[in-house]
Each structure stands twice: as structure tokens, then as C-alpha cells.
């Protein structure tokens, strides 16, 4: 409960999350505050994680009251929070227009990654991805993208931003949606997340995953220079056209050329190629050998993802033995190719699953 009373309802007040420093400054100046206050406010919002202006003790009381009157510092609503037996945690988050997205935290021994969504739904229609089956699509705002991380930090109690060890150390833009199709908002959000006076997650700990929107890759390198992951999934255009239809627009050759010129493509910072293991589709010895040839000369590593099945899919996951052989061929070709252990199966952690389940449940309720 805030110390300050206000006549305006929260929905009438503007959310300060997602504004960059210049925009925040403009809001402060508009209410007669001094420009230097922006640094203090930024620190409260993104370093302390404070949501109540009344508790921002470095600001004068009248300033706190003025801010309370006009603004909020709000997160998306948590519709569901689930913790898996393996300690993965997943949130289904609801925005003001009732749209929902998923966000998952996957802990590892030495590090953990928070998987953030960039869109409600997705326009790409990759054949094996569940998100593509969801109808509604809209871009998330910068506030909604950052809001996912704020919720995760609230949940793990990681405020103020820890100086040393922390759970939420890495971010992967690998949730629902294609981040390159919502690049402006993704870039704005990531710049706020990288800001050293606030959330302070470095570009080396952020990975942006794309299905291969070639014209945007250069801009991503120039503006953000975060790690790049590319959803490859096939070694011929014929197969990739079918699995990742954006390949018809930007075929493998163009995609690899864009990877080669990506600034992060150095030996110290390789490009990750994601590869979902689909039984009898893309998992042969010949496929593995072709991949080694295809990426030769490129500082690359592979991420072999056991296909995560969903109701109605035509695909199955390759057997463990096949995945191991595949991984070994890539290793022998000089490529790191760890097999992702399936995580959080008990909480439907795979892309799009929790949201679909919640929509099914709602439909059932409506028809009952
Ligand atoms: N649109 C972006 C990011 C989202 S998906 C992209 O395409 O890269 C993150 C990764 O999970 C992608 O590599 C995607 O192809 C993969 N993926 C989606 N559904 C999957 C499933 N059911 N099993 C395994 N991997 C899947």
C-alpha cells in the first residue's frame, strides 16, 4: 500500500517501464522535475526493482506524490507460475489487453537462462513449432518484453541487482515470436536490460534467436551486438523450405553469408545453430556430414534440441542413439554440439505449450 493517495486509477496512469532514458527525462521535465532526477528514478526502477514511488526515498516527497499521481511501474499479471521437478520455472503472463505469453527460466549448474517472448503468437509457421499454430499475433511492446524479466526477478527475489552471483544471469530471446520482426521494441528493451545502472545484463549474456530474417541480421549486429542463434534445422533448401518456410524468402546461402558478416561471429563468440532433431526427417548421418561442410570456416556451434512433441504434430523426436551419433559427427568435424536435455516437461516448458493448454481449458469452460 502506497503512502500517497491518488485520484487516478492505475489504468489511467502511464507505465514508466519500457521508456528509454530520453523518454523518461521528457516525462520528468513535463512535470517540472530537474533533469538529474532521471538517474535516480532509473536506479529505483531497474536497479532496486521498486514499484512504489512512495518508497523512493532519494526523491523529495512532493516529487514522489507527483509521480504517484501520473505514473505506475507495473509488470504483466502472472496468470500461472509453475516450478518443475527439475527447478525450471515457467510463467504464463497476461497483458492489459488479456493477451498472454510464456516466459521460462531454465537453470543449469553454472548458469541459467531466461527465455523471453517477443510476440504474442508468431507469423512464421515453422512446421514443427507449436506457437505457429496459435492464431493471434501481435508485437509485444518494450515494456511487455522487459516486464517478463521483471516478473522473473520478482519471483527469485533478485532485487536490487545482485553484484555477484545471480540466478537470472543469461537471457535468450527464444520464446514465442520472431524477435527480428519486432526489432524496434526488442532492441529498445534489450538496451534497457543491458544498461549498467539498472538490470545490467551484458550483451555477452544475451542471445537473440532468429529463424533467419536476413535483412535484419546486420542491423542487429550493428545496434545490439548480442550473441546470435539461428534456427537452421535442415541442410538443404528443399527441406528447410518445408520446415522453416521463411527459407523460401531467405535461402540457406544468404543466411550463412549474413552469419559470416555478423560481428559476433568470432572464435570467442560463435554463432549458435539450433537444430531440432526430427526422426527420419533431418537426423541422418549424411545430414550431419553435410552440416559440417556447410558451416566450415564459420565460427559456429550447434545446439541439438530433442524435438518436443505437441498434440497433433506430424513429427517425432529422433532416438537418443541417433541424436548421439549425430552429435558425435559434428564433434568430429570440430563443432561443439551439445544435446539439450529436455527440461520442464512436467510444466509444458516447450515453446507455446502452456499457452495452448490454457486456451484449451478456457474453451472447455466456455462450452461446458
Ligand atoms: N522465432 C525465433 C525464436 C523462437 S523459437 C526462431 O525461430 O529462432 C526457439 C527455438 O526453438 C527455435 O530454434 C525453434 O525452431 C525451436 N523449436 C520450436 N518448436 C520446437 C519443438 N517443438 N521442438 C524443438 N524445438 C522447437
Short mmCIF file of C-alpha atoms and ligand atoms in Angstrom, two decimals:
data_model
loop_
_atom_site.label_atom_id
_atom_site.label_comp_id
_atom_site.label_asym_id
_atom_site.label_seq_id
_atom_site.Cartn_x
_atom_site.Cartn_y
_atom_site.Cartn_z
CA UNK A 1 0.00 0.00 0.00
CA UNK A 2 1.45 3.33 -1.03
CA UNK A 3 1.73 6.20 1.41
CA UNK A 4 0.35 8.50 -1.23
CA UNK A 5 -3.30 8.59 -2.17
CA UNK A 6 -4.25 9.31 -5.76
CA UNK A 7 -7.42 10.14 -7.64
CA UNK A 8 -6.36 8.42 -10.82
CA UNK A 9 -6.92 4.70 -11.37
CA UNK A 10 -3.86 2.63 -12.35
CA UNK A 11 -5.18 2.15 -15.89
CA UNK A 12 -5.20 5.92 -16.43
CA UNK A 13 -1.58 6.25 -15.32
CA UNK A 14 1.30 5.71 -17.68
CA UNK A 15 3.69 2.81 -17.11
CA UNK A 16 7.29 4.01 -16.84
CA UNK A 17 8.73 0.58 -17.63
CA UNK A 18 9.97 0.42 -21.21
CA UNK A 19 10.77 4.11 -21.59
CA UNK A 20 14.37 4.79 -22.54
CA UNK A 21 16.34 7.44 -20.63
CA UNK A 22 15.41 10.23 -23.05
CA UNK A 23 11.70 9.42 -22.79
CA UNK A 24 11.88 9.16 -19.02
CA UNK A 25 13.62 12.52 -18.92
CA UNK A 26 10.88 14.08 -21.06
CA UNK A 27 8.22 12.80 -18.64
CA UNK A 28 10.09 14.23 -15.66
CA UNK A 29 10.58 17.60 -17.30
CA UNK A 30 6.90 17.69 -18.19
CA UNK A 31 6.01 17.54 -14.50
CA UNK A 32 8.60 20.16 -13.57
CA UNK A 33 11.30 17.86 -12.22
CA UNK A 34 15.01 18.52 -12.61
CA UNK A 35 16.80 16.51 -15.33
CA UNK A 36 19.24 14.88 -12.88
CA UNK A 37 16.32 13.05 -11.28
CA UNK A 38 16.23 10.69 -14.22
CA UNK A 39 19.30 8.86 -12.93
CA UNK A 40 17.73 8.38 -9.53
CA UNK A 41 14.45 7.19 -10.94
CA UNK A 42 16.19 4.79 -13.31
CA UNK A 43 18.12 3.35 -10.39
CA UNK A 44 14.96 2.82 -8.37
CA UNK A 45 13.10 1.17 -11.22
CA UNK A 46 15.80 -1.03 -12.76
CA UNK A 47 18.39 -1.48 -10.01
CA UNK A 48 16.19 -1.61 -6.91
CA UNK A 49 13.14 -3.05 -8.63
CA UNK A 50 10.96 -0.64 -6.67
CA UNK A 51 7.36 -0.31 -7.81
CA UNK A 52 6.14 2.17 -5.22
CA UNK A 53 7.13 5.81 -5.73
CA UNK A 54 6.48 6.47 -2.03
CA UNK A 55 9.45 4.32 -1.13
CA UNK A 56 11.87 6.20 -3.39
CA UNK A 57 13.50 7.98 -0.51
CA UNK A 58 16.08 9.89 -2.50
CA UNK A 59 13.28 11.85 -4.17
CA UNK A 60 11.57 14.75 -2.42
CA UNK A 61 8.13 13.96 -1.04
CA UNK A 62 6.27 16.31 -3.42
CA UNK A 63 8.06 14.64 -6.34
CA UNK A 64 7.02 11.22 -5.13
CA UNK A 65 3.43 12.37 -4.84
CA UNK A 66 3.52 13.88 -8.34
CA UNK A 67 4.89 10.69 -9.81
CA UNK A 68 2.28 8.57 -8.00
CA UNK A 69 -0.46 10.78 -9.41
CA UNK A 70 0.61 10.28 -13.02
CA UNK A 71 2.57 7.09 -13.38
CA UNK A 72 2.83 3.43 -12.44
CA UNK A 73 5.72 0.98 -12.53
CA UNK A 74 3.89 -2.15 -13.46
CA UNK A 75 4.57 -5.70 -14.51
CA UNK A 76 2.40 -8.03 -16.55
CA UNK A 77 -0.04 -10.05 -14.42
CA UNK A 78 1.09 -13.57 -13.57
CA UNK A 79 -1.73 -15.90 -14.75
CA UNK A 80 0.18 -19.06 -13.82
CA UNK A 81 3.56 -19.74 -12.22
CA UNK A 82 4.83 -23.32 -12.28
CA UNK A 83 8.06 -24.77 -10.94
CA UNK A 84 9.23 -28.03 -12.46
CA UNK A 85 10.70 -31.05 -10.65
CA UNK A 86 13.98 -30.03 -12.32
CA UNK A 87 13.59 -26.46 -10.99
CA UNK A 88 12.75 -24.88 -14.33
CA UNK A 89 10.17 -22.21 -13.73
CA UNK A 90 7.53 -21.05 -16.15
CA UNK A 91 5.18 -18.10 -16.12
CA UNK A 92 2.10 -17.51 -18.18
CA UNK A 93 1.81 -13.73 -18.24
CA UNK A 94 -1.20 -11.62 -19.07
CA UNK A 95 -1.08 -8.12 -20.52
CA UNK A 96 -3.63 -5.30 -20.28
CA UNK A 97 -5.47 -6.47 -23.42
CA UNK A 98 -5.76 -10.01 -21.92
CA UNK A 99 -3.24 -11.45 -24.37
CA UNK A 100 -0.87 -13.95 -22.84
CA UNK A 101 2.71 -15.07 -23.43
CA UNK A 102 5.05 -17.53 -21.81
CA UNK A 103 8.40 -16.98 -20.17
CA UNK A 104 10.62 -19.81 -18.90
CA UNK A 105 13.68 -19.96 -16.68
CA UNK A 106 15.96 -22.94 -17.25
CA UNK A 107 18.55 -23.31 -14.52
CA UNK A 108 21.88 -25.01 -15.21
CA UNK A 109 24.66 -25.83 -12.77
CA UNK A 110 26.89 -22.90 -13.66
CA UNK A 111 24.36 -20.58 -15.24
CA UNK A 112 20.71 -20.27 -16.05
CA UNK A 113 18.84 -18.73 -18.94
CA UNK A 114 15.59 -16.85 -19.00
CA UNK A 115 13.71 -17.45 -22.22
CA UNK A 116 11.76 -14.35 -23.21
CA UNK A 117 8.96 -13.95 -25.78
CA UNK A 118 8.91 -11.16 -28.35
CA UNK A 119 5.42 -11.56 -29.84
CA UNK A 120 2.01 -12.95 -28.95
CA UNK A 121 1.92 -15.90 -31.35
CA UNK A 122 4.14 -15.99 -34.45
CA UNK A 123 3.72 -15.46 -38.19
CA UNK A 124 6.45 -17.86 -39.29
CA UNK A 125 4.60 -21.19 -39.29
CA UNK A 126 7.61 -23.45 -38.82
CA UNK A 127 6.25 -26.94 -39.38
CA UNK A 128 7.33 -28.39 -36.03
CA UNK A 129 6.64 -25.40 -33.77
CA UNK A 130 3.54 -25.19 -31.67
CA UNK A 131 3.48 -21.39 -31.45
CA UNK A 132 2.86 -21.20 -35.20
CA UNK A 133 -0.50 -22.95 -34.68
CA UNK A 134 -1.76 -20.14 -32.48
CA UNK A 135 -3.90 -17.71 -34.40
CA UNK A 136 -3.48 -14.36 -32.78
CA UNK A 137 -0.32 -12.39 -33.42
CA UNK A 138 0.82 -9.03 -32.19
CA UNK A 139 4.14 -7.47 -31.31
CA UNK A 140 4.99 -7.04 -27.67
CA UNK A 141 5.88 -3.55 -26.51
CA UNK A 142 9.28 -2.87 -24.95
CA UNK A 143 7.52 -2.71 -21.56
CA UNK A 144 6.00 -6.15 -22.11
CA UNK A 145 9.36 -7.61 -23.10
CA UNK A 146 11.18 -6.17 -20.08
CA UNK A 147 8.18 -7.00 -17.89
CA UNK A 148 8.90 -10.71 -18.35
CA UNK A 149 12.34 -10.27 -16.82
CA UNK A 150 10.99 -8.05 -14.04
CA UNK A 151 8.48 -10.77 -13.08
CA UNK A 152 11.23 -13.40 -13.06
CA UNK A 153 13.43 -11.18 -10.88
CA UNK A 154 10.50 -10.58 -8.50
CA UNK A 155 9.94 -14.31 -8.33
CA UNK A 156 13.58 -15.12 -7.49
CA UNK A 157 13.92 -12.09 -5.20
CA UNK A 158 16.79 -10.69 -7.26
CA UNK A 159 16.43 -7.03 -6.28
CA UNK A 160 18.46 -4.93 -6.02
CA UNK A 161 20.51 -6.13 -9.00
CA UNK A 162 22.99 -8.53 -7.37
CA UNK A 163 26.63 -7.51 -7.71
CA UNK A 164 27.89 -11.10 -7.71
CA UNK A 165 26.15 -14.44 -8.09
CA UNK A 166 22.68 -14.39 -9.50
CA UNK A 167 20.15 -16.85 -10.89
CA UNK A 168 18.97 -14.70 -13.78
CA UNK A 169 22.28 -14.23 -15.49
CA UNK A 170 21.55 -15.05 -19.13
CA UNK A 171 18.76 -14.10 -21.46
CA UNK A 172 17.69 -15.88 -24.59
CA UNK A 173 15.18 -14.30 -26.95
CA UNK A 174 13.87 -17.76 -27.81
CA UNK A 175 10.32 -17.64 -26.53
CA UNK A 176 7.23 -17.08 -28.63
CA UNK A 177 7.57 -14.97 -31.75
CA UNK A 178 10.28 -13.86 -34.15
CA UNK A 179 12.35 -11.10 -32.48
CA UNK A 180 13.60 -9.73 -35.82
CA UNK A 181 10.00 -8.98 -36.84
CA UNK A 182 9.61 -6.84 -33.73
CA UNK A 183 13.12 -5.49 -33.80
CA UNK A 184 12.48 -1.90 -32.67
CA UNK A 185 10.78 -2.97 -29.46
CA UNK A 186 13.19 -5.84 -28.85
CA UNK A 187 16.18 -3.53 -29.33
CA UNK A 188 14.71 -0.89 -27.03
CA UNK A 189 14.02 -3.50 -24.35
CA UNK A 190 17.45 -5.10 -24.63
CA UNK A 191 19.22 -1.75 -24.41
CA UNK A 192 17.38 -1.08 -21.14
CA UNK A 193 18.25 -4.58 -19.91
CA UNK A 194 21.94 -4.06 -20.80
CA UNK A 195 22.15 -0.64 -19.09
CA UNK A 196 24.83 -0.91 -16.40
CA UNK A 197 22.97 1.38 -13.95
CA UNK A 198 19.98 -0.91 -13.85
CA UNK A 199 19.33 -4.54 -14.72
CA UNK A 200 22.86 -4.74 -16.05
CA UNK A 201 22.99 -7.91 -18.10
CA UNK A 202 25.84 -7.69 -20.58
CA UNK A 203 25.49 -8.27 -24.32
CA UNK A 204 27.64 -11.39 -23.93
CA UNK A 205 24.93 -12.92 -21.77
CA UNK A 206 22.12 -12.19 -24.21
CA UNK A 207 21.31 -14.38 -27.19
CA UNK A 208 18.82 -13.45 -29.85
CA UNK A 209 17.38 -16.33 -31.83
CA UNK A 210 16.08 -15.85 -35.36
CA UNK A 211 14.56 -18.16 -37.94
CA UNK A 212 16.70 -16.25 -40.45
CA UNK A 213 15.34 -12.78 -41.23
CA UNK A 214 18.47 -11.99 -43.24
CA UNK A 215 17.97 -8.23 -43.84
CA UNK A 216 17.66 -7.62 -40.09
CA UNK A 217 20.75 -9.52 -39.04
CA UNK A 218 23.16 -6.74 -39.95
CA UNK A 219 21.13 -4.19 -38.02
CA UNK A 220 21.05 -6.49 -35.02
CA UNK A 221 24.85 -6.75 -35.14
CA UNK A 222 25.31 -3.00 -35.50
CA UNK A 223 22.83 -1.91 -32.86
CA UNK A 224 22.95 -4.64 -30.25
CA UNK A 225 25.90 -6.92 -30.96
CA UNK A 226 24.33 -9.63 -28.78
CA UNK A 227 25.03 -13.32 -29.39
CA UNK A 228 23.18 -14.70 -32.36
CA UNK A 229 21.38 -18.03 -32.61
CA UNK A 230 19.97 -19.19 -35.92
CA UNK A 231 17.24 -21.80 -36.30
CA UNK A 232 18.78 -23.91 -39.04
CA UNK A 233 17.06 -27.32 -38.69
CA UNK A 234 17.97 -28.52 -42.20
CA UNK A 235 20.94 -28.69 -44.54
CA UNK A 236 19.15 -28.38 -47.87
CA UNK A 237 16.87 -25.63 -49.14
CA UNK A 238 14.35 -28.25 -50.16
CA UNK A 239 13.91 -29.49 -46.60
CA UNK A 240 14.33 -26.10 -44.94
CA UNK A 241 11.65 -24.61 -47.23
CA UNK A 242 9.27 -27.11 -45.67
CA UNK A 243 10.40 -26.91 -42.03
CA UNK A 244 11.16 -23.19 -41.77
CA UNK A 245 9.13 -21.56 -44.56
CA UNK A 246 10.92 -18.20 -44.30
CA UNK A 247 13.72 -20.08 -46.09
CA UNK A 248 11.80 -19.56 -49.35
CA UNK A 249 12.47 -15.86 -48.95
CA UNK A 250 15.98 -16.07 -47.50
CA UNK A 251 17.61 -19.36 -48.54
CA UNK A 252 20.49 -21.06 -46.73
CA UNK A 253 23.24 -19.47 -48.81
CA UNK A 254 22.07 -15.93 -47.99
CA UNK A 255 21.53 -16.89 -44.38
CA UNK A 256 25.06 -18.23 -43.99
CA UNK A 257 26.51 -15.16 -45.71
CA UNK A 258 24.70 -12.95 -43.18
CA UNK A 259 26.09 -15.15 -40.39
CA UNK A 260 29.62 -14.77 -41.72
CA UNK A 261 29.41 -11.00 -41.59
CA UNK A 262 27.77 -10.87 -38.16
CA UNK A 263 30.10 -9.02 -35.77
CA UNK A 264 29.65 -11.62 -33.06
CA UNK A 265 30.97 -14.31 -35.40
CA UNK A 266 34.41 -14.65 -33.89
CA UNK A 267 36.04 -17.63 -32.36
CA UNK A 268 35.49 -16.28 -28.88
CA UNK A 269 31.82 -15.75 -29.63
CA UNK A 270 30.46 -18.25 -32.05
CA UNK A 271 27.08 -18.27 -33.76
CA UNK A 272 24.77 -20.95 -32.42
CA UNK A 273 22.86 -23.05 -34.92
CA UNK A 274 19.75 -24.57 -33.45
CA UNK A 275 18.75 -27.90 -34.82
CA UNK A 276 15.58 -29.73 -33.72
CA UNK A 277 16.09 -33.48 -34.02
CA UNK A 278 13.19 -34.83 -36.09
CA UNK A 279 13.01 -38.59 -36.54
CA UNK A 280 13.62 -39.68 -40.13
CA UNK A 281 13.42 -36.08 -41.38
CA UNK A 282 16.72 -34.30 -40.70
CA UNK A 283 18.68 -36.71 -38.50
CA UNK A 284 20.71 -38.95 -40.87
CA UNK A 285 24.48 -39.43 -40.88
CA UNK A 286 24.53 -37.72 -44.30
CA UNK A 287 22.71 -34.70 -42.83
CA UNK A 288 25.29 -34.39 -40.06
CA UNK A 289 28.20 -34.61 -42.51
CA UNK A 290 26.60 -32.04 -44.78
CA UNK A 291 26.19 -29.63 -41.84
CA UNK A 292 29.91 -29.88 -41.07
CA UNK A 293 30.76 -28.98 -44.67
CA UNK A 294 28.15 -26.26 -44.81
CA UNK A 295 29.41 -24.22 -41.87
CA UNK A 296 33.12 -24.78 -42.44
CA UNK A 297 35.10 -21.61 -41.85
CA UNK A 298 32.33 -20.08 -39.79
CA UNK A 299 32.84 -19.74 -36.02
CA UNK A 300 29.84 -21.88 -35.16
CA UNK A 301 28.45 -24.26 -32.60
CA UNK A 302 25.35 -26.40 -32.70
CA UNK A 303 22.56 -26.77 -30.25
CA UNK A 304 20.79 -30.08 -30.83
CA UNK A 305 17.27 -29.81 -29.47
CA UNK A 306 15.32 -33.05 -28.99
CA UNK A 307 12.01 -32.34 -30.74
CA UNK A 308 9.36 -31.51 -28.16
CA UNK A 309 6.14 -33.11 -29.39
CA UNK A 310 2.75 -31.44 -29.10
CA UNK A 311 -0.83 -32.66 -29.70
CA UNK A 312 -1.49 -33.06 -33.43
CA UNK A 313 2.09 -32.75 -34.69
CA UNK A 314 3.23 -34.95 -37.56
CA UNK A 315 6.81 -35.14 -36.19
CA UNK A 316 8.53 -37.39 -33.70
CA UNK A 317 11.74 -36.94 -31.79
CA UNK A 318 14.82 -38.83 -33.02
CA UNK A 319 16.00 -41.67 -30.76
CA UNK A 320 18.72 -41.00 -28.22
CA UNK A 321 21.14 -43.24 -30.14
CA UNK A 322 20.57 -41.30 -33.38
CA UNK A 323 21.00 -37.98 -31.59
CA UNK A 324 24.25 -39.18 -30.00
CA UNK A 325 25.64 -40.32 -33.36
CA UNK A 326 24.64 -37.00 -34.92
CA UNK A 327 26.32 -35.06 -32.14
CA UNK A 328 29.49 -37.15 -32.48
CA UNK A 329 29.77 -36.48 -36.22
CA UNK A 330 29.52 -32.75 -35.58
CA UNK A 331 32.10 -33.02 -32.77
CA UNK A 332 34.47 -34.96 -35.02
CA UNK A 333 34.04 -32.16 -37.56
CA UNK A 334 35.31 -29.69 -34.93
CA UNK A 335 31.92 -28.36 -33.91
CA UNK A 336 30.63 -28.24 -30.38
CA UNK A 337 27.17 -29.83 -30.45
CA UNK A 338 25.73 -30.45 -27.01
CA UNK A 339 22.36 -32.13 -26.85
CA UNK A 340 19.85 -30.07 -24.95
CA UNK A 341 18.31 -32.15 -22.23
CA UNK A 342 14.55 -31.79 -22.39
CA UNK A 343 13.67 -29.64 -19.39
CA UNK A 344 10.47 -28.84 -17.63
CA UNK A 345 8.39 -31.45 -19.42
CA UNK A 346 6.07 -31.63 -16.40
CA UNK A 347 5.28 -27.90 -16.70
CA UNK A 348 4.90 -27.84 -20.51
CA UNK A 349 8.01 -25.71 -20.83
CA UNK A 350 8.34 -26.17 -24.59
CA UNK A 351 7.50 -23.25 -26.79
CA UNK A 352 3.80 -22.41 -26.87
CA UNK A 353 2.59 -25.40 -24.89
CA UNK A 354 1.37 -23.76 -21.72
CA UNK A 355 -0.47 -21.04 -23.58
CA UNK A 356 -2.22 -23.56 -25.82
CA UNK A 357 -3.20 -25.67 -22.81
CA UNK A 358 -4.66 -22.63 -21.08
CA UNK A 359 -6.63 -21.71 -24.22
CA UNK A 360 -7.97 -25.27 -24.46
CA UNK A 361 -9.06 -25.16 -20.82
CA UNK A 362 -10.81 -21.85 -21.39
CA UNK A 363 -12.61 -23.19 -24.48
CA UNK A 364 -13.75 -26.19 -22.48
CA UNK A 365 -15.07 -23.89 -19.77
CA UNK A 366 -16.97 -21.84 -22.33
CA UNK A 367 -18.57 -24.86 -24.00
CA UNK A 368 -19.37 -26.64 -20.70
N1 LIG B 1 11.49 -17.25 -33.88
C1 LIG B 1 12.79 -17.49 -33.30
C2 LIG B 1 12.78 -17.79 -31.81
C3 LIG B 1 11.76 -18.75 -31.24
S1 LIG B 1 11.89 -20.47 -31.04
C4 LIG B 1 13.49 -18.60 -34.04
O1 LIG B 1 12.89 -19.22 -34.90
O2 LIG B 1 14.69 -18.81 -33.80
C5 LIG B 1 13.32 -21.04 -30.30
C6 LIG B 1 13.82 -22.34 -30.93
O3 LIG B 1 13.00 -23.49 -30.63
C7 LIG B 1 13.88 -22.27 -32.45
O4 LIG B 1 15.08 -22.81 -32.90
C8 LIG B 1 12.70 -23.15 -32.85
O5 LIG B 1 12.84 -23.60 -34.17
C9 LIG B 1 12.76 -24.23 -31.81
N2 LIG B 1 11.53 -25.00 -31.64
C10 LIG B 1 10.24 -24.59 -31.78
N3 LIG B 1 9.39 -25.58 -31.52
C11 LIG B 1 10.12 -26.67 -31.17
C12 LIG B 1 9.79 -28.01 -30.79
N4 LIG B 1 8.53 -28.41 -30.69
N5 LIG B 1 10.81 -28.85 -30.51
C13 LIG B 1 12.10 -28.42 -30.59
N6 LIG B 1 12.47 -27.18 -30.95
C14 LIG B 1 11.49 -26.30 -31.25
#
